[in-house]
mmCIF file of C-alpha atoms in Angstrom:
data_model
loop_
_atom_site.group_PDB
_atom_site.id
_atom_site.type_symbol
_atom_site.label_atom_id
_atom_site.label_comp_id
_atom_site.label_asym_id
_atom_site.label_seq_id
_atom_site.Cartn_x
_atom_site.Cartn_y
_atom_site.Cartn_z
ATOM 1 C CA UNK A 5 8.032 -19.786 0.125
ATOM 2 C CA UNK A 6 7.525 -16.159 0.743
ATOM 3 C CA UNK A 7 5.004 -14.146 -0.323
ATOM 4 C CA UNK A 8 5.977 -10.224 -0.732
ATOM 5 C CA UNK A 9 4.060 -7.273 -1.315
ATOM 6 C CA UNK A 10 4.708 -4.122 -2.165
ATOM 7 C CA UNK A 11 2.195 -1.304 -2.039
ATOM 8 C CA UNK A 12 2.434 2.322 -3.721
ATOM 9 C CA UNK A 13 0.754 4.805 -1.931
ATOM 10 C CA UNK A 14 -1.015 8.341 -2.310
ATOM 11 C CA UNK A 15 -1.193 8.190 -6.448
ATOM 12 C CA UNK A 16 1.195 10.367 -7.813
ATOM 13 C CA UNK A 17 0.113 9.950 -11.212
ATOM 14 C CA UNK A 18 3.384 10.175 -13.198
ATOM 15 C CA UNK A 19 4.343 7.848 -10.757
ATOM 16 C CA UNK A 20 2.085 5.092 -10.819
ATOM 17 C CA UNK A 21 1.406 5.406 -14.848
ATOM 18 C CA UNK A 22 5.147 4.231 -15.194
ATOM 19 C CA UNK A 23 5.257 1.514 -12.084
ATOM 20 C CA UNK A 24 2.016 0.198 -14.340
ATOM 21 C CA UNK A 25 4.013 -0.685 -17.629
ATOM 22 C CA UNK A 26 6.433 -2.132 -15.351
ATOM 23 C CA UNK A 27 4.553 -4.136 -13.608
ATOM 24 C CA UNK A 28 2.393 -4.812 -17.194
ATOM 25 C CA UNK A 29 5.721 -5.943 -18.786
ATOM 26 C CA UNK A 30 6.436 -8.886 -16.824
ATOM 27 C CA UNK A 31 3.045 -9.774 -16.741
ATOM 28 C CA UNK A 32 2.329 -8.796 -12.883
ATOM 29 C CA UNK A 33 -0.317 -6.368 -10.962
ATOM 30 C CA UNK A 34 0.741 -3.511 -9.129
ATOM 31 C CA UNK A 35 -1.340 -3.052 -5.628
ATOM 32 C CA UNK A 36 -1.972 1.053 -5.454
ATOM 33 C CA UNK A 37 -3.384 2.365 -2.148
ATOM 34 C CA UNK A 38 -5.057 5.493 -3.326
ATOM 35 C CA UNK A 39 -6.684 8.492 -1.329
ATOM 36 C CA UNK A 40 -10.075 10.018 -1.861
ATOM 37 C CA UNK A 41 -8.985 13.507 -1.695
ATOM 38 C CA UNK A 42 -5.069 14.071 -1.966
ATOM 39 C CA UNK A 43 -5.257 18.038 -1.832
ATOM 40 C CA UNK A 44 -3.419 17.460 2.022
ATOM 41 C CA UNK A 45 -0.050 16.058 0.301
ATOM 42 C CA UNK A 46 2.440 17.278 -1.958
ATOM 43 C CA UNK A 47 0.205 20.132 -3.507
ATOM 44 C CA UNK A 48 2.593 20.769 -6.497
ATOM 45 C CA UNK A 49 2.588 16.930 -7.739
ATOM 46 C CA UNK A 50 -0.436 15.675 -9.287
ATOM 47 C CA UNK A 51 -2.306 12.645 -8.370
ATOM 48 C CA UNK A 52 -4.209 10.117 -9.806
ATOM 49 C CA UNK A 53 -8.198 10.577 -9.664
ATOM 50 C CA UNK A 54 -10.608 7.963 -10.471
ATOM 51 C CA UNK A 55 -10.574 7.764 -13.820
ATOM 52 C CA UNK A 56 -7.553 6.462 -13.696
ATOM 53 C CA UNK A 57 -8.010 4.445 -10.987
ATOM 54 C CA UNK A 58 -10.595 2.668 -12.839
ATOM 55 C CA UNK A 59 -8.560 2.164 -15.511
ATOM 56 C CA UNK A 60 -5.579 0.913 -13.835
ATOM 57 C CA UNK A 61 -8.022 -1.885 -12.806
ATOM 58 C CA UNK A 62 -9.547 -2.538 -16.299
ATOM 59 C CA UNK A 63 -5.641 -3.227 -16.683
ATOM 60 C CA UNK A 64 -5.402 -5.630 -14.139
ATOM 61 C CA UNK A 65 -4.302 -3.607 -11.193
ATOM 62 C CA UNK A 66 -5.012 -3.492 -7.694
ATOM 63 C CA UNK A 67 -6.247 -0.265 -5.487
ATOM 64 C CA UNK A 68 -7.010 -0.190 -2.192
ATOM 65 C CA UNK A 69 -7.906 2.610 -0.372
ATOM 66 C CA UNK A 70 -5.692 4.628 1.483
ATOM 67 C CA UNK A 71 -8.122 7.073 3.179
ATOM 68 C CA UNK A 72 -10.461 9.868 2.622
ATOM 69 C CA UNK A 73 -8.003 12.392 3.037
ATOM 70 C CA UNK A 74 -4.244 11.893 4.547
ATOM 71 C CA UNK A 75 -5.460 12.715 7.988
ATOM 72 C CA UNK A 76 -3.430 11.002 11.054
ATOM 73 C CA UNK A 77 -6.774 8.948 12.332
ATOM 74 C CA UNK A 78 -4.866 7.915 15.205
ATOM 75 C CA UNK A 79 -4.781 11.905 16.441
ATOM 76 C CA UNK A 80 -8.704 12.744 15.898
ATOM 77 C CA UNK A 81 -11.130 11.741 18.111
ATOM 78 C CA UNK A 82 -12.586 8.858 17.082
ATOM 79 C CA UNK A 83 -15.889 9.908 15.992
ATOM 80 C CA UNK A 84 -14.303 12.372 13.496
ATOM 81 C CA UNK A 85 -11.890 8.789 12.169
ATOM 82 C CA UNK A 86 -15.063 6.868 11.722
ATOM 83 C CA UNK A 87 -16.533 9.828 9.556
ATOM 84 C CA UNK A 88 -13.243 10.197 7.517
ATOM 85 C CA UNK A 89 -13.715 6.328 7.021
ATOM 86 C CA UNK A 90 -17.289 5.738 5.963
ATOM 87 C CA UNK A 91 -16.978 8.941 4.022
ATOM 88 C CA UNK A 92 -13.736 6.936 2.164
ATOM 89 C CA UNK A 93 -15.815 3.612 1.891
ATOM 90 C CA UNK A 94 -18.467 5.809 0.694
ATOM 91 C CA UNK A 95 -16.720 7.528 -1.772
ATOM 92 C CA UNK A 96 -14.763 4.131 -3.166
ATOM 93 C CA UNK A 97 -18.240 2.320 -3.093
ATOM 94 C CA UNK A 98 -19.893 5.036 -5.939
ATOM 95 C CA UNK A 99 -16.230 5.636 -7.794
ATOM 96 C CA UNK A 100 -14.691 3.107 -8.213
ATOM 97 C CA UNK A 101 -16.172 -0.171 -10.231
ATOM 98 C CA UNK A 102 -16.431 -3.369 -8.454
ATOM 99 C CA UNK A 103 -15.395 -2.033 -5.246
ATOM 100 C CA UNK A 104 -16.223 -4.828 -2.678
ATOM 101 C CA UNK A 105 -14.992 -2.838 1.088
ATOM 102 C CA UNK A 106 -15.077 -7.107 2.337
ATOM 103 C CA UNK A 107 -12.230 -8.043 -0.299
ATOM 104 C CA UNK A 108 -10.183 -4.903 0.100
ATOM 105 C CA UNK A 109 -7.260 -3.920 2.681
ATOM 106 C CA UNK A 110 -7.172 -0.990 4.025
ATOM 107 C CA UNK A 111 -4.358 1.099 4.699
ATOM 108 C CA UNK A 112 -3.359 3.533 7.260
ATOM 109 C CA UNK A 113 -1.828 6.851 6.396
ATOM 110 C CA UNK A 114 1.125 7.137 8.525
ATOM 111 C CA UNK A 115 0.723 3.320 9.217
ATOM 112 C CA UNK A 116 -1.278 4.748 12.442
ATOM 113 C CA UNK A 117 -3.820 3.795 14.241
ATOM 114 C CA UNK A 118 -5.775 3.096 17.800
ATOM 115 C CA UNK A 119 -7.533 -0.308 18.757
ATOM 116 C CA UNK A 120 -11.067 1.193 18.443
ATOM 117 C CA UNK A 121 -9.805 2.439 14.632
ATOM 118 C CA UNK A 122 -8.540 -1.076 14.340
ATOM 119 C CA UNK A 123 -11.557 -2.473 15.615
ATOM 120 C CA UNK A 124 -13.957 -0.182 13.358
ATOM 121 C CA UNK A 125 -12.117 -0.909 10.424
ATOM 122 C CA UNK A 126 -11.834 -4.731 10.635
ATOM 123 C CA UNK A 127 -15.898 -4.476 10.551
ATOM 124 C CA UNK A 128 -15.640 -2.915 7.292
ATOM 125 C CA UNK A 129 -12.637 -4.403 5.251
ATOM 126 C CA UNK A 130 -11.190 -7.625 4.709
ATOM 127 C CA UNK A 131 -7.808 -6.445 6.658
ATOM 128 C CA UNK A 132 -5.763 -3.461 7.463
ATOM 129 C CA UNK A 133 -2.588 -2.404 7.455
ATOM 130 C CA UNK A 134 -0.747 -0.623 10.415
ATOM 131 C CA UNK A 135 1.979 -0.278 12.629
ATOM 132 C CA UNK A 136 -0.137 0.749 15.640
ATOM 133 C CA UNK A 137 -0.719 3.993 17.370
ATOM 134 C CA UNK A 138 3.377 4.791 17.087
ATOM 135 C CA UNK A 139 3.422 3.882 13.309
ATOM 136 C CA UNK A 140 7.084 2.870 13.669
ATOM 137 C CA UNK A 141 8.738 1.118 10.588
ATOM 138 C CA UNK A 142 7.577 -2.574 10.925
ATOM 139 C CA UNK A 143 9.557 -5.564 9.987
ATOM 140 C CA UNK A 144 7.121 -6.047 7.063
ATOM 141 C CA UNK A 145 7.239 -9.751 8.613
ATOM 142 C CA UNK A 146 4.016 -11.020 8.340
ATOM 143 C CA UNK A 147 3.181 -14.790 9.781
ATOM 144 C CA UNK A 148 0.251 -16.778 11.056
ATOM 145 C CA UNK A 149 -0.838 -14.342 14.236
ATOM 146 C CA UNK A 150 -0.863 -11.595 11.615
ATOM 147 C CA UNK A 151 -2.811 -12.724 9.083
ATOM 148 C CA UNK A 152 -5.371 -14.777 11.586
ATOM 149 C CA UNK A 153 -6.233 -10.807 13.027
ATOM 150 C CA UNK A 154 -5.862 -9.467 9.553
ATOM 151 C CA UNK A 155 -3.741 -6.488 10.669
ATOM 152 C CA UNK A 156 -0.938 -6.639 8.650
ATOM 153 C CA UNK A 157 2.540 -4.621 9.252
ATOM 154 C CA UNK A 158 4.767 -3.039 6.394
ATOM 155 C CA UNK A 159 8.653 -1.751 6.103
ATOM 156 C CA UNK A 160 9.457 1.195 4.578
ATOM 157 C CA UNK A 161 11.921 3.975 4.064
ATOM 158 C CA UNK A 162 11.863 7.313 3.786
ATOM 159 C CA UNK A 163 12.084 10.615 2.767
ATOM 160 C CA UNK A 164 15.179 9.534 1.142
ATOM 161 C CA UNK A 165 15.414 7.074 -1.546
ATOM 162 C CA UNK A 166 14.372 3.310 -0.442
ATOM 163 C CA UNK A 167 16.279 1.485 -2.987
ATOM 164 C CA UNK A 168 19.309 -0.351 -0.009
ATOM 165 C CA UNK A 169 16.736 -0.250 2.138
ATOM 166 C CA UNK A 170 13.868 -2.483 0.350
ATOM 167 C CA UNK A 171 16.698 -4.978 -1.068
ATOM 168 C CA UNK A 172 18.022 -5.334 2.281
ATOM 169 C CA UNK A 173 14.471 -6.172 3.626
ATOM 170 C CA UNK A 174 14.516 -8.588 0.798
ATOM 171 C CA UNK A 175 17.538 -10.318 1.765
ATOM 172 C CA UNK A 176 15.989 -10.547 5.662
ATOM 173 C CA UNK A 177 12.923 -11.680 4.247
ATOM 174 C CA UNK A 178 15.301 -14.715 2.393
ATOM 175 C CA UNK A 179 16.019 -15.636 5.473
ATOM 176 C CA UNK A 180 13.547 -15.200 8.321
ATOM 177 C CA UNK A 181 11.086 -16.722 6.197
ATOM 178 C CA UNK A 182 7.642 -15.414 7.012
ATOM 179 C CA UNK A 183 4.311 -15.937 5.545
ATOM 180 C CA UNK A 184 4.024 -12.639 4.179
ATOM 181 C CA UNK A 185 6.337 -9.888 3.464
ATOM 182 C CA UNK A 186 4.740 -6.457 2.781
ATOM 183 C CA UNK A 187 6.557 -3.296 1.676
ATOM 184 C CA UNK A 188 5.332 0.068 1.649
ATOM 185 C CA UNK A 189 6.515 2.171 -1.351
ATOM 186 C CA UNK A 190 5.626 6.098 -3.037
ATOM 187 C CA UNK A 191 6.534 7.849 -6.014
ATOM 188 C CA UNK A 192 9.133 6.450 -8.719
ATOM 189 C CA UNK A 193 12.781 8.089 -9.109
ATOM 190 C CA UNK A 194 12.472 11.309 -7.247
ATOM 191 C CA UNK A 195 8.523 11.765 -7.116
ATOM 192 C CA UNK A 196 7.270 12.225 -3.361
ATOM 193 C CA UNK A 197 7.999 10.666 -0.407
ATOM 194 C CA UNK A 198 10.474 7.806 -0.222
ATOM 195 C CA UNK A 199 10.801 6.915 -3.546
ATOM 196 C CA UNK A 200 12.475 4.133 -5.415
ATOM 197 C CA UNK A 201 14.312 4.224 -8.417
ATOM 198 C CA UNK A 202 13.023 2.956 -11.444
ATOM 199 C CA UNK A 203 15.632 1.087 -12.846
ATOM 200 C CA UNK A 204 15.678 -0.238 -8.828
ATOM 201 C CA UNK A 205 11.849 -1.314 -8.983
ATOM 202 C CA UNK A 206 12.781 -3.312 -12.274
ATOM 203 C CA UNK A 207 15.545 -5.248 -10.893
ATOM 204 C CA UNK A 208 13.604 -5.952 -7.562
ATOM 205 C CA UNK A 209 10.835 -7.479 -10.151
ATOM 206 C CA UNK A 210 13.381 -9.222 -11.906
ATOM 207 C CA UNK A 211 15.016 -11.050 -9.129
ATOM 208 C CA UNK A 212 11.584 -12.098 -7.445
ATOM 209 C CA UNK A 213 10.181 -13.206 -10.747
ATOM 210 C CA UNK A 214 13.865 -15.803 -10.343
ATOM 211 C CA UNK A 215 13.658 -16.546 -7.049
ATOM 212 C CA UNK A 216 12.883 -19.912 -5.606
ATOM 213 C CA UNK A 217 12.526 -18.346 -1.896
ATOM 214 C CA UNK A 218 10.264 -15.252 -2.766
ATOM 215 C CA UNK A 219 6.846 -15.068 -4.607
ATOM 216 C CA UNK A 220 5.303 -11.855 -5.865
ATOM 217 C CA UNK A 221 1.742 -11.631 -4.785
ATOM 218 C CA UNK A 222 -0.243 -8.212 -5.670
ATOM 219 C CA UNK A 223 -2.939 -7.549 -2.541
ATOM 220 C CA UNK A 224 -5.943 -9.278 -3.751
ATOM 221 C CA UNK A 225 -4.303 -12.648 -3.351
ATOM 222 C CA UNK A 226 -3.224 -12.258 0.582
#
């Protein structure tokens, strides 16, 4: 059995208010990887604060952070990365009830990073998630060697719509078998970056909820 993922990032708040219910109507938890300060992305959309944050997990929802802001941490020096970061566990630690850094992943913007960011991070969270210094599209294939590090790789598809391209991953997935399977996603419909449609997101649900070779797990239970 495969366990897969999927991951919303950056909040867009119209967004990730309707992925909620449809996550809440067949009884699962959506995993949200939220920023700090989302001023640096898609000015004219709005995005979730904390408030909602926190009440997304009153509701039974995941969020992990994301970042302080959506800076590249893989193209700073790395004393300005580790400030970023402590500033974002900082932030998450005062904001955002019951945050525990130990039992969180944390995910790269861009999927980017460098060993030392690796490195630094692994000291704070309970895992990352990255492609490496290149952030090119992973398989989302995640098996033994990934999860023993804790650095975890994600597909993903963008700017254009992700719908094929997630249910083809699916299908791979079916069939290559791996541990884990994680899935980067964005805004719902047209919202942002790479979105999926919301009728697609429903029927994704749908068929893992049926299938005897795929498992929906939310991020707290890699």
């Amino acid at each position: 059995m495969t366990n897969v993922c999927l991951v919303f990032d950056d909040g867009f708040a119209q967004s990730c208010s309707e992925i909620a219910k449809i996550f809440e109507a067949r009884g699962l938890r959506a995993s949200f990887a939220v920023l700090v300060d989302s001023s640096d992305i898609f000015p004219n959309l709005k995005k979730g604060d904390f408030d909602l944050w926190n009440e997304f997990q009153e509701r039974g929802h995941i969020i992990d952070p994301h970042g302080y802001d959506h800076s590249d941490l893989s193209k700073i020096p790395f004393g300005d990365a580790k400030v970023k970061i402590d500033a974002c566990l900082d932030y998450f630690t005062l904001h955002l009830q019951g945050f525990d850094a130990g039992r969180s992943i944390y995910h790269l913007t861009y999927n980017r990073s460098t060993p030392q960011v690796d490195q630094y991070l692994l000291t704070k969270f309970q895992a990352i998630r990255t492609t490496g210094p290149k952030g090119r599209v992973g398989s989302g294939m995640n098996n033994e060697d990934e999860l023993s590090r804790r650095i975890y790789n994600c597909a993903w598809m963008g700017p254009d719509r992700c719908d094929e391209h997630l249910n083809s991953c699916l299908k791979l997935a079916e069939l290559k078998k791996p541990k884990l399977f994680m899935y980067m996603l964005h805004g719902l419909d047209n919202e942002g970056w790479g979105p999926i449609g919301s009728n697609t997101l429903k029927k994704v649900l749908d068929y893992l909820l049926e299938s005897s070779e795929l498992n929906y797990i939310d991020t707290s239970a890699i």
